JSON list of C-alpha atoms in Angstrom, two decimals:
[
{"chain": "A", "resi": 875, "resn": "UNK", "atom": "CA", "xyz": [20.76, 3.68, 39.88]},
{"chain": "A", "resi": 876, "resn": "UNK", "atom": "CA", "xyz": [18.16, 5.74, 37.58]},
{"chain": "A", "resi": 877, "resn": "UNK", "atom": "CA", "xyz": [14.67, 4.85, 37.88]},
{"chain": "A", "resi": 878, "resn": "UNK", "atom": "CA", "xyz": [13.53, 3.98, 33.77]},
{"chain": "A", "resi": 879, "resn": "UNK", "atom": "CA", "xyz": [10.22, 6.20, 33.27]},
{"chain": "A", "resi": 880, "resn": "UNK", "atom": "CA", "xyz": [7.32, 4.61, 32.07]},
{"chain": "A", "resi": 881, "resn": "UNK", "atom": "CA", "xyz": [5.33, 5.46, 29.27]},
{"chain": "A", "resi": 882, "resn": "UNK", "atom": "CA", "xyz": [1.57, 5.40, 30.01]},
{"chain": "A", "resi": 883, "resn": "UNK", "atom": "CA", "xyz": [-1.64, 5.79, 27.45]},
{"chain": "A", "resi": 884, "resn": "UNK", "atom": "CA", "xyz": [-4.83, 4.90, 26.94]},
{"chain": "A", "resi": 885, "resn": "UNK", "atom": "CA", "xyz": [-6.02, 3.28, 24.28]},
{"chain": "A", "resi": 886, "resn": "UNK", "atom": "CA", "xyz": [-8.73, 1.30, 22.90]},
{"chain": "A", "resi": 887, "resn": "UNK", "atom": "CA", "xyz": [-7.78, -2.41, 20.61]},
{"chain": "A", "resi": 888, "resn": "UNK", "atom": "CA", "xyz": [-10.07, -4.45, 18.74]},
{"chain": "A", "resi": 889, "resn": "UNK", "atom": "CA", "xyz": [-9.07, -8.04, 17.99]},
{"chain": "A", "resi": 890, "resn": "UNK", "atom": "CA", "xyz": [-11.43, -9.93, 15.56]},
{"chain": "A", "resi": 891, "resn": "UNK", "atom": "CA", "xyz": [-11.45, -12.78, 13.33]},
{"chain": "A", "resi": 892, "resn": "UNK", "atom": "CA", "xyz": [-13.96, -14.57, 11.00]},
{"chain": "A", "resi": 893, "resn": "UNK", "atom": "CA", "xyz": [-16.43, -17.15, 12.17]},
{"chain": "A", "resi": 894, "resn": "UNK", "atom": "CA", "xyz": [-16.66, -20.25, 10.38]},
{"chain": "A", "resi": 895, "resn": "UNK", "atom": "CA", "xyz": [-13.42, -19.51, 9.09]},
{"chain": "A", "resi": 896, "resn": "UNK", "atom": "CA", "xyz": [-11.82, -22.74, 8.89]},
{"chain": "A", "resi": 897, "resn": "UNK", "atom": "CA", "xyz": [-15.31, -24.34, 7.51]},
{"chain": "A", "resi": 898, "resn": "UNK", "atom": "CA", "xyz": [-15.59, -21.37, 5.18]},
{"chain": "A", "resi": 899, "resn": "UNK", "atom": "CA", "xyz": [-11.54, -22.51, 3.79]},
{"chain": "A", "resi": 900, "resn": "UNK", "atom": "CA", "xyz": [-12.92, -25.95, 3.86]},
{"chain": "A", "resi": 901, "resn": "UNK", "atom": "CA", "xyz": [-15.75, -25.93, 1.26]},
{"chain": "A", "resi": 902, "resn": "UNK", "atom": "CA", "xyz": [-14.37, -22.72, -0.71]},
{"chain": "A", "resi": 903, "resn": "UNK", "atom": "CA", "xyz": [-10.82, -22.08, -0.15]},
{"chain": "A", "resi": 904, "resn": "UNK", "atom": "CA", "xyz": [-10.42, -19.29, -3.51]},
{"chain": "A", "resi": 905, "resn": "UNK", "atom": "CA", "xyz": [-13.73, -17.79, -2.45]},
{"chain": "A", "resi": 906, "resn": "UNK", "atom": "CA", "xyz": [-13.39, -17.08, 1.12]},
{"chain": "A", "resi": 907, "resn": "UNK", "atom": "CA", "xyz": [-9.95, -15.29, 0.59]},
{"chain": "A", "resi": 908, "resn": "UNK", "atom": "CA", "xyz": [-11.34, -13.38, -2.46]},
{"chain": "A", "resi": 909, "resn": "UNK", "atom": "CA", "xyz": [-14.48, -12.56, -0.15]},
{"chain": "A", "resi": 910, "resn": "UNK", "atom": "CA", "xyz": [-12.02, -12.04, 3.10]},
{"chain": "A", "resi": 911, "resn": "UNK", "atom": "CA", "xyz": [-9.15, -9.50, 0.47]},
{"chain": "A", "resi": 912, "resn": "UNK", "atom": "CA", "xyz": [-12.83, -7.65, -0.32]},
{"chain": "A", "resi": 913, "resn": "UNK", "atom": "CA", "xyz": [-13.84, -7.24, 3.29]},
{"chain": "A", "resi": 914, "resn": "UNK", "atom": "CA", "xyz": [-10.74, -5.79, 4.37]},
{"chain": "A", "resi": 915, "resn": "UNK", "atom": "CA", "xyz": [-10.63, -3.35, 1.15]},
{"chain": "A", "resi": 916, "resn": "UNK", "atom": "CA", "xyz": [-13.91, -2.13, 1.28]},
{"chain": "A", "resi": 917, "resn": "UNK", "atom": "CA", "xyz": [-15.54, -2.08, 4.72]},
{"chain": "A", "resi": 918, "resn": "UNK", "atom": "CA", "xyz": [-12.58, -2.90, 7.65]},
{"chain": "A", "resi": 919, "resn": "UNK", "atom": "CA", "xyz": [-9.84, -1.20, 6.46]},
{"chain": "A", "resi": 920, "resn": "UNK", "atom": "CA", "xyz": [-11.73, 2.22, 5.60]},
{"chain": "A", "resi": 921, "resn": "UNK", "atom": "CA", "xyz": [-13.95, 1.93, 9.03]},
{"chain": "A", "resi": 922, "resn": "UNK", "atom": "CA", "xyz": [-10.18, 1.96, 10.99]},
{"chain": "A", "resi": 923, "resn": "UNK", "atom": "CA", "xyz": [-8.82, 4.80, 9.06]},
{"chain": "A", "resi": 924, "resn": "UNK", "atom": "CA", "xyz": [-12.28, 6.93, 9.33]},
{"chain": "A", "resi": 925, "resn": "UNK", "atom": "CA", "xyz": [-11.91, 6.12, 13.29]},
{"chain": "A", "resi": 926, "resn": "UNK", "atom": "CA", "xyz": [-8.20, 6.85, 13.24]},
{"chain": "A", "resi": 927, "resn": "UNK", "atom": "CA", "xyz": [-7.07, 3.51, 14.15]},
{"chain": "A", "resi": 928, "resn": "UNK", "atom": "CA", "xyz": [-4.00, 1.69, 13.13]},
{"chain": "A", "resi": 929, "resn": "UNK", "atom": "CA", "xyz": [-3.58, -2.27, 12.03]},
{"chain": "A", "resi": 930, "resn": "UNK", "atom": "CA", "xyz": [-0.80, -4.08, 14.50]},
{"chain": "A", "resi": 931, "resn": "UNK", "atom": "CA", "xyz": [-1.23, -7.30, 13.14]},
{"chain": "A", "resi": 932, "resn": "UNK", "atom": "CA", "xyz": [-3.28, -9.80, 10.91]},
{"chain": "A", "resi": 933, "resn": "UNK", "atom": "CA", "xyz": [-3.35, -13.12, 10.93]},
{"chain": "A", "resi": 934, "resn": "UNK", "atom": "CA", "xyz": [-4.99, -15.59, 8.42]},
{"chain": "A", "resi": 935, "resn": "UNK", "atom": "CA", "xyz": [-8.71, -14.64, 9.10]},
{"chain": "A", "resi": 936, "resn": "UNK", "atom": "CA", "xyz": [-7.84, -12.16, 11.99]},
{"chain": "A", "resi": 937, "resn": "UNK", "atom": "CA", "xyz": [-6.99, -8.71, 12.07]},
{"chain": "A", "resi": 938, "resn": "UNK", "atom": "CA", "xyz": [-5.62, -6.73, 15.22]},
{"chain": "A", "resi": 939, "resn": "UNK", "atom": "CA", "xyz": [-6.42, -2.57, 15.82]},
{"chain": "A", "resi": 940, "resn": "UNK", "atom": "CA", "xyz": [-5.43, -0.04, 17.99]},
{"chain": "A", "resi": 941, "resn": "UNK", "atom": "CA", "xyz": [-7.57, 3.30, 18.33]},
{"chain": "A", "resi": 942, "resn": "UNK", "atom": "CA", "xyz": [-5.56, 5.81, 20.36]},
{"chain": "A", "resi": 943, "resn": "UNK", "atom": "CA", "xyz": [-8.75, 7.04, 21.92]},
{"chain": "A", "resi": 944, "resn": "UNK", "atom": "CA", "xyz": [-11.31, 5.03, 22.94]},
{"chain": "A", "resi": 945, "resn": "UNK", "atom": "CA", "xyz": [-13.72, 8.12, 21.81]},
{"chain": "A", "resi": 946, "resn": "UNK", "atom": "CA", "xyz": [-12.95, 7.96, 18.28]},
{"chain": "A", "resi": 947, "resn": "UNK", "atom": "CA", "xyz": [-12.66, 3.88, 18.21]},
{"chain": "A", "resi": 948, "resn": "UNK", "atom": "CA", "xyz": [-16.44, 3.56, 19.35]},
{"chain": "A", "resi": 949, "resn": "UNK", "atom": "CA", "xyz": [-17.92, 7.13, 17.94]},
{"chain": "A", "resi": 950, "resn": "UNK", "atom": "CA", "xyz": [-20.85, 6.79, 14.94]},
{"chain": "A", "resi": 951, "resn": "UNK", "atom": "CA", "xyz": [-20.91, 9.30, 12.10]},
{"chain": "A", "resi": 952, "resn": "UNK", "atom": "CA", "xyz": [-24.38, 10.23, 11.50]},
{"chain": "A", "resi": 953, "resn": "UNK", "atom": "CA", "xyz": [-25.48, 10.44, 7.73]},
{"chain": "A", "resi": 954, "resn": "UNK", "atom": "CA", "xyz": [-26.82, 13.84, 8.60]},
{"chain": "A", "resi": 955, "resn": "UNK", "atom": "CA", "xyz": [-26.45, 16.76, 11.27]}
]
């Protein structure tokens, strides 16, 4: 019988959600998903493409990454050189 190889890599993943979420939904439903669509636009999406990341999956308030290199998933541009 033939032996199935194995794909192996490294790779970094960030799972994160919102704190306070459900409290947050509680006492402004409209506001925390127009604040929560802005967040992902403007800072979380752009931070995972300028890192060279990928979204797997979101969730309501969650979002799941993969970096294929732990490197870039963690590395700081500086604002000069």
């Amino acid at each position: 019988m033939a032996e199935a190889r194995v794909e192996r890599r490294l790779a970094a993943v960030l799972a994160a959600d919102v704190a306070e979420y459900s409290r947050l939904m509680g006492a402004d439903e409209e506001g925390t998903l127009a604040a929560l669509k802005v967040c992902r636009r403007d800072i979380i999406d752009p931070q995972v493409v300028a890192h060279h990341g990928r979204v797997v999956k979101t969730t309501g308030d969650g979002v799941l990454v993969e970096f294929p290199s732990a490197v870039d998933a963690v590395r700081q541009e500086l604002p000069f050189r």
